[in-house]
Amino acid sequence: MQKVNPTRKRVHHGKEFKGEAVRLLELGQKPAAQLALELGIQRNQLYKWQAQLKKRGEKAFRGPGQKPLAEQGEVERLKRELKKVTEERDILKKAAAYFAKELP
């Protein structure tokens, strides 16, 4: 049994690593515990990746921190809108300052 180090940082494995790990698991040439030990991961993580791959196919392993495409598009749209509104606000501030100087 591996000891858990509480100061150990979480490791994010890429799509290729996860896919290959599941492929090796499904080959059945080594017990899952031995395979996990060799890969430096927990045995149950192999089974989680296997279940994700069966359930979601190609979409199973997005990269770390990646949002679904629909969500990414919404974030980009909101960033554009924020930029536009910020520019409009800045113009209005300058206009208000200009007209405030002209008042008697």
C-alpha positions in Angstrom: 0.0 0.0 0.0 1.3 3.4 -1.0 1.7 6.0 1.7 -0.1 9.3 1.1 2.0 12.4 1.5 -0.2 15.2 2.7 2.1 17.8 1.1 2.1 16.1 -2.3 0.7 18.3 -5.1 -2.1 16.9 -7.2 -0.8 15.6 -10.5 -2.8 16.1 -13.7 -2.3 13.5 -16.3 -2.9 14.2 -20.0 -5.4 12.6 -22.3 -2.8 10.3 -23.9 -1.5 9.1 -20.5 -5.0 8.2 -19.3 -5.9 6.5 -22.6 -2.8 4.4 -22.6 -3.3 3.5 -18.9 -6.8 2.3 -19.7 -5.6 0.4 -22.8 -2.9 -1.4 -20.6 -5.6 -2.2 -18.0 -7.9 -3.7 -20.6 -5.1 -5.8 -22.1 -5.0 -7.6 -18.8 -1.4 -8.6 -19.0 -0.7 -7.2 -15.5 -2.9 -7.0 -12.4 -4.5 -3.5 -12.0 -2.6 -3.0 -8.7 0.8 -3.7 -10.3 0.0 -1.5 -13.3 -1.1 1.4 -11.1 2.1 1.1 -9.0 4.2 1.2 -12.2 2.3 4.2 -13.4 2.5 6.0 -10.1 -1.3 6.3 -9.6 -3.9 4.7 -7.4 -5.6 1.5 -8.6 -9.1 3.0 -8.3 -8.0 5.9 -10.5 -7.5 3.4 -13.3 -11.0 2.1 -12.9 -12.4 5.7 -12.8 -10.6 6.5 -16.1 -11.9 3.3 -17.6 -15.5 4.1 -16.6 -15.1 7.7 -18.0 -13.8 6.3 -21.3 -16.7 3.9 -21.6 -19.3 6.5 -20.7 -18.0 9.5 -22.7 -15.8 8.0 -25.4 -13.5 10.6 -27.1 -14.7 13.4 -24.9 -13.7 11.5 -21.7 -10.5 13.2 -21.0 -10.4 16.9 -21.5 -7.2 18.6 -20.6 -6.8 20.0 -17.1 -8.9 23.1 -16.5 -10.6 23.0 -19.9 -14.2 23.9 -20.0 -16.8 22.4 -22.4 -16.8 24.2 -25.7 -20.2 25.8 -25.1 -18.9 27.3 -21.9 -15.7 28.5 -23.5 -17.7 30.3 -26.1 -19.9 32.0 -23.5 -16.8 33.1 -21.6 -15.3 34.6 -24.7 -18.6 36.4 -25.6 -18.8 37.8 -22.0 -15.2 39.0 -22.2 -15.9 40.9 -25.5 -19.1 42.4 -24.0 -17.2 43.5 -20.9 -14.5 45.2 -23.0 -17.1 47.1 -25.0 -19.0 48.2 -21.9 -15.8 49.3 -20.2 -14.8 51.4 -23.2 -18.3 53.0 -23.2 -18.0 53.8 -19.5 -14.6 55.4 -20.0 -16.0 57.6 -22.8 -19.0 58.6 -20.7 -16.6 59.5 -17.8 -14.5 61.8 -20.1 -17.7 63.4 -21.5 -19.1 64.0 -18.0 -15.8 65.6 -16.9 -15.7 67.8 -20.1 -19.3 69.1 -19.7 -18.8 69.6 -15.9 -16.0 72.1 -16.7 -18.2 74.2 -19.0 -20.9 74.7 -16.4 -21.0 78.3 -14.8 
